[in-house]
Amino acid sequence: LQTVMVWLPRTLNEVALEMLELVAVQVAEANPAEILRILGSPESDALAAAITLSGRLRLQPSVPGLAQNLGHGDPRIRLGAAQALGEIGSPGAFAALERGLTDADREVRLYAVRALGGRAHKGALKAVEAVVHAKNAEDLDLTERQAFFEAYATIAGTAALAPLAELVQGGSGLFKRKASAGTRACAIGAITKIRHPDVRAIVERAAQDKDAVVRNAAGRALREVLE
């Protein structure tokens, strides 16, 4: 199995690649312990392929090994491990994926927060909320900031409505900082993920804001989401 997986990323011929993938799946299904062994070998040339195969086959026993590889020195390995955990999708896999929320690599963080938010994984609430409320949240690019805000709204539900509404209005209460227009726009997008009768009124008020970025975000929300 290790030999086959070492050659998988090196194979350019499509027919040969398809055959190797088929062999890898068949051997892995018959010998899951070998997958686990490779996952525990951080220097193995077959590690990346073993991670991919673990996700493809949704191998629940591979979760501890994948979690271990979230600490690997190579961000590509960490991203692969995060994606495999997301594909497995069990409670244990998502609990392990929480570690990806604080990864040093943006792509790992972005995948983790989208996967955990998409499943409204309650275990991630504390870490996601910490990012949303952090003073350095403005340091995140808008794509990542939006992902964290939306995950916060999805996971916390109606409990997130008041804090996000305060942020849309400029920052007060829990948000003891002046929020940028970009962050306020992220908060508007996040609010639309919450099912509550007050959401429309909050967004409609934002549509009258003096800042064009905030007004445009509110306008999009009203047209695309709240109609």
PDB file of C-alpha atoms in Angstrom:
ATOM      1  CA  LEU A   1       0.000   0.000   0.000  1.00  0.00           C
ATOM      2  CA  GLN A   2       2.770   2.420   0.860  1.00  0.00           C
ATOM      3  CA  THR A   3       4.469   1.835  -2.488  1.00  0.00           C
ATOM      4  CA  VAL A   4       1.222   2.478  -4.373  1.00  0.00           C
ATOM      5  CA  MET A   5       0.532   5.678  -2.430  1.00  0.00           C
ATOM      6  CA  VAL A   6       4.062   6.971  -2.959  1.00  0.00           C
ATOM      7  CA  TRP A   7       3.511   6.703  -6.703  1.00  0.00           C
ATOM      8  CA  LEU A   8       0.018   8.177  -6.800  1.00  0.00           C
ATOM      9  CA  PRO A   9       1.080  11.862  -6.797  1.00  0.00           C
ATOM     10  CA  ARG A  10       3.915  11.110  -9.252  1.00  0.00           C
ATOM     11  CA  THR A  11       1.776   9.423 -11.887  1.00  0.00           C
ATOM     12  CA  LEU A  12       0.878  11.596 -14.877  1.00  0.00           C
ATOM     13  CA  ASN A  13      -0.743   8.981 -17.105  1.00  0.00           C
ATOM     14  CA  GLU A  14      -4.494   9.117 -16.452  1.00  0.00           C
ATOM     15  CA  VAL A  15      -5.084   5.427 -17.113  1.00  0.00           C
ATOM     16  CA  ALA A  16      -2.251   4.380 -14.812  1.00  0.00           C
ATOM     17  CA  LEU A  17      -3.433   6.816 -12.163  1.00  0.00           C
ATOM     18  CA  GLU A  18      -6.944   5.420 -12.240  1.00  0.00           C
ATOM     19  CA  MET A  19      -5.574   1.889 -11.843  1.00  0.00           C
ATOM     20  CA  LEU A  20      -3.334   2.902  -8.948  1.00  0.00           C
ATOM     21  CA  GLU A  21      -6.197   4.641  -7.179  1.00  0.00           C
ATOM     22  CA  LEU A  22      -8.359   1.550  -7.535  1.00  0.00           C
ATOM     23  CA  VAL A  23      -5.589  -0.658  -6.144  1.00  0.00           C
ATOM     24  CA  ALA A  24      -4.983   1.781  -3.267  1.00  0.00           C
ATOM     25  CA  VAL A  25      -8.656   1.802  -2.287  1.00  0.00           C
ATOM     26  CA  GLN A  26      -8.931  -1.993  -2.414  1.00  0.00           C
ATOM     27  CA  VAL A  27      -5.765  -2.575  -0.399  1.00  0.00           C
ATOM     28  CA  ALA A  28      -6.623   0.161   2.114  1.00  0.00           C
ATOM     29  CA  GLU A  29     -10.099  -1.243   2.702  1.00  0.00           C
ATOM     30  CA  ALA A  30      -8.597  -4.668   3.332  1.00  0.00           C
ATOM     31  CA  ASN A  31      -5.710  -3.355   5.474  1.00  0.00           C
ATOM     32  CA  PRO A  32      -6.842  -0.263   7.433  1.00  0.00           C
ATOM     33  CA  ALA A  33      -4.069  -0.820   9.978  1.00  0.00           C
ATOM     34  CA  GLU A  34      -1.508   0.024   7.279  1.00  0.00           C
ATOM     35  CA  ILE A  35      -3.191   3.387   6.701  1.00  0.00           C
ATOM     36  CA  LEU A  36      -2.969   4.094  10.416  1.00  0.00           C
ATOM     37  CA  ARG A  37       0.706   3.158  10.445  1.00  0.00           C
ATOM     38  CA  ILE A  38       1.489   5.576   7.623  1.00  0.00           C
ATOM     39  CA  LEU A  39      -0.507   8.338   9.313  1.00  0.00           C
ATOM     40  CA  GLY A  40       1.796   7.906  12.303  1.00  0.00           C
ATOM     41  CA  SER A  41       4.901   8.321  10.141  1.00  0.00           C
ATOM     42  CA  PRO A  42       5.336  12.086   9.598  1.00  0.00           C
ATOM     43  CA  GLU A  43       8.333  11.642   7.277  1.00  0.00           C
ATOM     44  CA  SER A  44       6.690   9.037   5.027  1.00  0.00           C
ATOM     45  CA  ASP A  45       6.494   9.853   1.315  1.00  0.00           C
ATOM     46  CA  ALA A  46       3.081   8.190   1.375  1.00  0.00           C
ATOM     47  CA  LEU A  47       1.643  10.412   4.123  1.00  0.00           C
ATOM     48  CA  ALA A  48      -0.232  12.862   1.891  1.00  0.00           C
ATOM     49  CA  ALA A  49      -1.859  10.054  -0.092  1.00  0.00           C
ATOM     50  CA  ALA A  50      -2.771   8.187   3.114  1.00  0.00           C
ATOM     51  CA  ILE A  51      -4.467  11.311   4.434  1.00  0.00           C
ATOM     52  CA  THR A  52      -6.428  11.779   1.216  1.00  0.00           C
ATOM     53  CA  LEU A  53      -7.466   8.133   1.184  1.00  0.00           C
ATOM     54  CA  SER A  54      -8.591   8.306   4.816  1.00  0.00           C
ATOM     55  CA  GLY A  55     -11.018  11.057   3.916  1.00  0.00           C
ATOM     56  CA  ARG A  56     -12.164   9.436   0.698  1.00  0.00           C
ATOM     57  CA  LEU A  57     -12.958   6.167   2.469  1.00  0.00           C
ATOM     58  CA  ARG A  58     -14.287   7.990   5.560  1.00  0.00           C
ATOM     59  CA  LEU A  59     -12.123   5.836   7.800  1.00  0.00           C
ATOM     60  CA  GLN A  60     -13.308   6.619  11.322  1.00  0.00           C
ATOM     61  CA  PRO A  61     -10.324   4.770  12.903  1.00  0.00           C
ATOM     62  CA  SER A  62      -8.008   7.230  11.139  1.00  0.00           C
ATOM     63  CA  VAL A  63      -9.318  10.232  13.116  1.00  0.00           C
ATOM     64  CA  PRO A  64      -6.596  10.135  15.825  1.00  0.00           C
ATOM     65  CA  GLY A  65      -3.885   9.915  13.160  1.00  0.00           C
ATOM     66  CA  LEU A  66      -5.389  12.752  11.171  1.00  0.00           C
ATOM     67  CA  ALA A  67      -5.678  14.835  14.340  1.00  0.00           C
ATOM     68  CA  GLN A  68      -2.001  14.198  14.997  1.00  0.00           C
ATOM     69  CA  ASN A  69      -1.159  15.484  11.525  1.00  0.00           C
ATOM     70  CA  LEU A  70      -2.888  18.788  12.253  1.00  0.00           C
ATOM     71  CA  GLY A  71       0.342  19.484  14.091  1.00  0.00           C
ATOM     72  CA  HIS A  72       2.579  18.600  11.132  1.00  0.00           C
ATOM     73  CA  GLY A  73       5.185  21.143  10.093  1.00  0.00           C
ATOM     74  CA  ASP A  74       4.013  21.248   6.472  1.00  0.00           C
ATOM     75  CA  PRO A  75       0.840  23.348   6.045  1.00  0.00           C
ATOM     76  CA  ARG A  76      -0.142  21.254   3.017  1.00  0.00           C
ATOM     77  CA  ILE A  77      -0.240  18.158   5.209  1.00  0.00           C
ATOM     78  CA  ARG A  78      -2.244  20.033   7.856  1.00  0.00           C
ATOM     79  CA  LEU A  79      -4.743  21.203   5.224  1.00  0.00           C
ATOM     80  CA  GLY A  80      -5.087  17.669   3.868  1.00  0.00           C
ATOM     81  CA  ALA A  81      -5.679  16.331   7.372  1.00  0.00           C
ATOM     82  CA  ALA A  82      -8.299  19.011   8.014  1.00  0.00           C
ATOM     83  CA  GLN A  83     -10.083  18.178   4.763  1.00  0.00           C
ATOM     84  CA  ALA A  84     -10.034  14.459   5.524  1.00  0.00           C
ATOM     85  CA  LEU A  85     -11.554  15.077   8.954  1.00  0.00           C
ATOM     86  CA  GLY A  86     -14.256  17.181   7.312  1.00  0.00           C
ATOM     87  CA  GLU A  87     -15.013  14.404   4.836  1.00  0.00           C
ATOM     88  CA  ILE A  88     -15.268  11.817   7.620  1.00  0.00           C
ATOM     89  CA  GLY A  89     -17.700  14.165   9.335  1.00  0.00           C
ATOM     90  CA  SER A  90     -18.216  12.247  12.585  1.00  0.00           C
ATOM     91  CA  PRO A  91     -18.506  14.029  15.949  1.00  0.00           C
ATOM     92  CA  GLY A  92     -14.991  12.876  16.788  1.00  0.00           C
ATOM     93  CA  ALA A  93     -13.637  14.135  13.475  1.00  0.00           C
ATOM     94  CA  PHE A  94     -15.218  17.551  13.953  1.00  0.00           C
ATOM     95  CA  ALA A  95     -13.945  17.746  17.517  1.00  0.00           C
ATOM     96  CA  ALA A  96     -10.434  17.116  16.188  1.00  0.00           C
ATOM     97  CA  LEU A  97     -10.950  19.678  13.421  1.00  0.00           C
ATOM     98  CA  GLU A  98     -11.455  22.416  16.026  1.00  0.00           C
ATOM     99  CA  ARG A  99      -7.687  22.613  16.307  1.00  0.00           C
ATOM    100  CA  GLY A 100      -7.571  23.948  12.756  1.00  0.00           C
ATOM    101  CA  LEU A 101      -9.341  27.146  13.817  1.00  0.00           C
ATOM    102  CA  THR A 102      -6.138  28.484  15.347  1.00  0.00           C
ATOM    103  CA  ASP A 103      -3.703  27.109  12.774  1.00  0.00           C
ATOM    104  CA  ALA A 104      -0.880  29.362  11.602  1.00  0.00           C
ATOM    105  CA  ASP A 105      -1.919  28.854   7.974  1.00  0.00           C
ATOM    106  CA  ARG A 106      -4.854  30.834   6.576  1.00  0.00           C
ATOM    107  CA  GLU A 107      -6.074  28.045   4.289  1.00  0.00           C
ATOM    108  CA  VAL A 108      -6.285  25.579   7.176  1.00  0.00           C
ATOM    109  CA  ARG A 109      -8.195  28.079   9.330  1.00  0.00           C
ATOM    110  CA  LEU A 110     -10.531  28.931   6.475  1.00  0.00           C
ATOM    111  CA  TYR A 111     -11.347  25.308   5.722  1.00  0.00           C
ATOM    112  CA  ALA A 112     -11.875  24.491   9.400  1.00  0.00           C
ATOM    113  CA  VAL A 113     -14.196  27.399  10.136  1.00  0.00           C
ATOM    114  CA  ARG A 114     -16.281  26.795   7.016  1.00  0.00           C
ATOM    115  CA  ALA A 115     -16.607  23.073   7.720  1.00  0.00           C
ATOM    116  CA  LEU A 116     -17.423  23.524  11.405  1.00  0.00           C
ATOM    117  CA  GLY A 117     -19.763  26.420  10.749  1.00  0.00           C
ATOM    118  CA  GLY A 118     -21.493  24.546   7.972  1.00  0.00           C
ATOM    119  CA  ARG A 119     -22.363  21.792  10.415  1.00  0.00           C
ATOM    120  CA  ALA A 120     -23.151  24.228  13.261  1.00  0.00           C
ATOM    121  CA  HIS A 121     -20.680  22.277  15.393  1.00  0.00           C
ATOM    122  CA  LYS A 122     -21.316  23.513  18.944  1.00  0.00           C
ATOM    123  CA  GLY A 123     -17.897  22.476  20.171  1.00  0.00           C
ATOM    124  CA  ALA A 124     -16.320  25.163  17.988  1.00  0.00           C
ATOM    125  CA  LEU A 125     -18.365  28.051  19.416  1.00  0.00           C
ATOM    126  CA  LYS A 126     -15.873  29.179  22.046  1.00  0.00           C
ATOM    127  CA  ALA A 127     -12.949  29.353  19.599  1.00  0.00           C
ATOM    128  CA  VAL A 128     -14.989  30.992  16.827  1.00  0.00           C
ATOM    129  CA  GLU A 129     -16.504  33.529  19.204  1.00  0.00           C
ATOM    130  CA  ALA A 130     -13.043  34.394  20.513  1.00  0.00           C
ATOM    131  CA  VAL A 131     -11.918  35.318  17.005  1.00  0.00           C
ATOM    132  CA  VAL A 132     -15.024  37.408  16.350  1.00  0.00           C
ATOM    133  CA  HIS A 133     -14.583  39.357  19.594  1.00  0.00           C
ATOM    134  CA  ALA A 134     -10.797  39.661  19.382  1.00  0.00           C
ATOM    135  CA  LYS A 135      -9.215  43.077  19.029  1.00  0.00           C
ATOM    136  CA  ASN A 136      -7.086  41.796  16.149  1.00  0.00           C
ATOM    137  CA  ALA A 137     -10.088  40.501  14.160  1.00  0.00           C
ATOM    138  CA  GLU A 138      -9.499  43.432  11.816  1.00  0.00           C
ATOM    139  CA  ASP A 139      -6.175  41.864  10.848  1.00  0.00           C
ATOM    140  CA  LEU A 140      -7.946  39.016   9.044  1.00  0.00           C
ATOM    141  CA  ASP A 141      -8.708  39.524   5.380  1.00  0.00           C
ATOM    142  CA  LEU A 142     -12.378  40.031   4.564  1.00  0.00           C
ATOM    143  CA  THR A 143     -12.912  36.485   3.262  1.00  0.00           C
ATOM    144  CA  GLU A 144     -11.651  34.878   6.456  1.00  0.00           C
ATOM    145  CA  ARG A 145     -13.347  37.466   8.665  1.00  0.00           C
ATOM    146  CA  GLN A 146     -16.670  36.807   6.928  1.00  0.00           C
ATOM    147  CA  ALA A 147     -16.239  33.056   7.373  1.00  0.00           C
ATOM    148  CA  PHE A 148     -15.690  33.404  11.126  1.00  0.00           C
ATOM    149  CA  PHE A 149     -18.613  35.799  11.547  1.00  0.00           C
ATOM    150  CA  GLU A 150     -20.948  33.525   9.606  1.00  0.00           C
ATOM    151  CA  ALA A 151     -19.819  30.475  11.564  1.00  0.00           C
ATOM    152  CA  TYR A 152     -20.444  32.388  14.795  1.00  0.00           C
ATOM    153  CA  ALA A 153     -23.988  33.237  13.727  1.00  0.00           C
ATOM    154  CA  THR A 154     -24.704  29.715  12.497  1.00  0.00           C
ATOM    155  CA  ILE A 155     -23.377  27.998  15.601  1.00  0.00           C
ATOM    156  CA  ALA A 156     -24.617  30.432  18.252  1.00  0.00           C
ATOM    157  CA  GLY A 157     -27.970  31.099  16.601  1.00  0.00           C
ATOM    158  CA  THR A 158     -30.177  33.735  18.219  1.00  0.00           C
ATOM    159  CA  ALA A 159     -27.620  34.229  21.007  1.00  0.00           C
ATOM    160  CA  ALA A 160     -25.386  35.930  18.432  1.00  0.00           C
ATOM    161  CA  LEU A 161     -28.038  38.393  17.252  1.00  0.00           C
ATOM    162  CA  ALA A 162     -27.593  41.125  19.887  1.00  0.00           C
ATOM    163  CA  PRO A 163     -23.759  41.200  19.756  1.00  0.00           C
ATOM    164  CA  LEU A 164     -23.767  41.272  15.959  1.00  0.00           C
ATOM    165  CA  ALA A 165     -26.448  43.957  15.864  1.00  0.00           C
ATOM    166  CA  GLU A 166     -24.323  46.099  18.191  1.00  0.00           C
ATOM    167  CA  LEU A 167     -21.393  45.662  15.857  1.00  0.00           C
ATOM    168  CA  VAL A 168     -23.464  46.613  12.806  1.00  0.00           C
ATOM    169  CA  GLN A 169     -24.390  49.818  14.625  1.00  0.00           C
ATOM    170  CA  GLY A 170     -20.730  50.688  15.105  1.00  0.00           C
ATOM    171  CA  GLY A 171     -19.530  48.695  18.104  1.00  0.00           C
ATOM    172  CA  SER A 172     -20.666  48.816  21.711  1.00  0.00           C
ATOM    173  CA  GLY A 173     -21.480  46.432  24.532  1.00  0.00           C
ATOM    174  CA  LEU A 174     -19.371  43.321  24.029  1.00  0.00           C
ATOM    175  CA  PHE A 175     -17.582  45.040  21.138  1.00  0.00           C
ATOM    176  CA  LYS A 176     -15.676  47.717  22.994  1.00  0.00           C
ATOM    177  CA  ARG A 177     -13.898  48.931  19.884  1.00  0.00           C
ATOM    178  CA  LYS A 178     -14.683  50.969  16.827  1.00  0.00           C
ATOM    179  CA  ALA A 179     -15.440  48.566  14.020  1.00  0.00           C
ATOM    180  CA  SER A 180     -14.362  49.163  10.436  1.00  0.00           C
ATOM    181  CA  ALA A 181     -16.902  49.316   7.650  1.00  0.00           C
ATOM    182  CA  GLY A 182     -15.639  45.952   6.396  1.00  0.00           C
ATOM    183  CA  THR A 183     -16.216  44.291   9.752  1.00  0.00           C
ATOM    184  CA  ARG A 184     -19.680  45.824  10.031  1.00  0.00           C
ATOM    185  CA  ALA A 185     -20.450  44.454   6.567  1.00  0.00           C
ATOM    186  CA  CYS A 186     -19.293  41.012   7.729  1.00  0.00           C
ATOM    187  CA  ALA A 187     -21.639  41.294  10.701  1.00  0.00           C
ATOM    188  CA  ILE A 188     -24.545  42.076   8.364  1.00  0.00           C
ATOM    189  CA  GLY A 189     -23.796  38.985   6.299  1.00  0.00           C
ATOM    190  CA  ALA A 190     -23.622  36.908   9.468  1.00  0.00           C
ATOM    191  CA  ILE A 191     -26.917  38.226  10.837  1.00  0.00           C
ATOM    192  CA  THR A 192     -28.735  36.951   7.764  1.00  0.00           C
ATOM    193  CA  LYS A 193     -27.795  33.412   8.868  1.00  0.00           C
ATOM    194  CA  ILE A 194     -29.945  33.807  11.980  1.00  0.00           C
ATOM    195  CA  ARG A 195     -33.648  33.007  11.954  1.00  0.00           C
ATOM    196  CA  HIS A 196     -35.275  35.759  14.008  1.00  0.00           C
ATOM    197  CA  PRO A 197     -38.030  38.317  13.293  1.00  0.00           C
ATOM    198  CA  ASP A 198     -35.723  41.228  14.220  1.00  0.00           C
ATOM    199  CA  VAL A 199     -33.175  40.455  11.509  1.00  0.00           C
ATOM    200  CA  ARG A 200     -34.917  42.365   8.721  1.00  0.00           C
ATOM    201  CA  ALA A 201     -35.302  45.520  10.823  1.00  0.00           C
ATOM    202  CA  ILE A 202     -31.612  45.470  11.756  1.00  0.00           C
ATOM    203  CA  VAL A 203     -30.548  45.117   8.132  1.00  0.00           C
ATOM    204  CA  GLU A 204     -33.001  47.766   6.935  1.00  0.00           C
ATOM    205  CA  ARG A 205     -31.535  50.259   9.429  1.00  0.00           C
ATOM    206  CA  ALA A 206     -28.060  49.403   8.167  1.00  0.00           C
ATOM    207  CA  ALA A 207     -29.238  50.133   4.629  1.00  0.00           C
ATOM    208  CA  GLN A 208     -29.566  53.770   5.734  1.00  0.00           C
ATOM    209  CA  ASP A 209     -26.060  53.945   7.201  1.00  0.00           C
ATOM    210  CA  LYS A 210     -23.819  56.848   6.209  1.00  0.00           C
ATOM    211  CA  ASP A 211     -21.037  54.451   5.152  1.00  0.00           C
ATOM    212  CA  ALA A 212     -21.399  53.176   1.572  1.00  0.00           C
ATOM    213  CA  VAL A 213     -19.757  49.816   2.343  1.00  0.00           C
ATOM    214  CA  VAL A 214     -22.281  49.127   5.093  1.00  0.00           C
ATOM    215  CA  ARG A 215     -25.203  50.316   2.961  1.00  0.00           C
ATOM    216  CA  ASN A 216     -24.147  48.111   0.053  1.00  0.00           C
ATOM    217  CA  ALA A 217     -23.797  45.051   2.301  1.00  0.00           C
ATOM    218  CA  ALA A 218     -27.241  45.681   3.736  1.00  0.00           C
ATOM    219  CA  GLY A 219     -28.701  46.189   0.263  1.00  0.00           C
ATOM    220  CA  ARG A 220     -27.262  42.870  -0.934  1.00  0.00           C
ATOM    221  CA  ALA A 221     -28.603  41.114   2.136  1.00  0.00           C
ATOM    222  CA  LEU A 222     -32.084  42.480   1.548  1.00  0.00           C
ATOM    223  CA  ARG A 223     -32.071  41.523  -2.139  1.00  0.00           C
ATOM    224  CA  GLU A 224     -30.368  38.150  -1.997  1.00  0.00           C
ATOM    225  CA  VAL A 225     -31.222  36.715   1.389  1.00  0.00           C
ATOM    226  CA  LEU A 226     -34.142  38.381   3.083  1.00  0.00           C
ATOM    227  CA  GLU A 227     -36.530  38.738   0.155  1.00  0.00           C
TER     228      GLU A 227
END
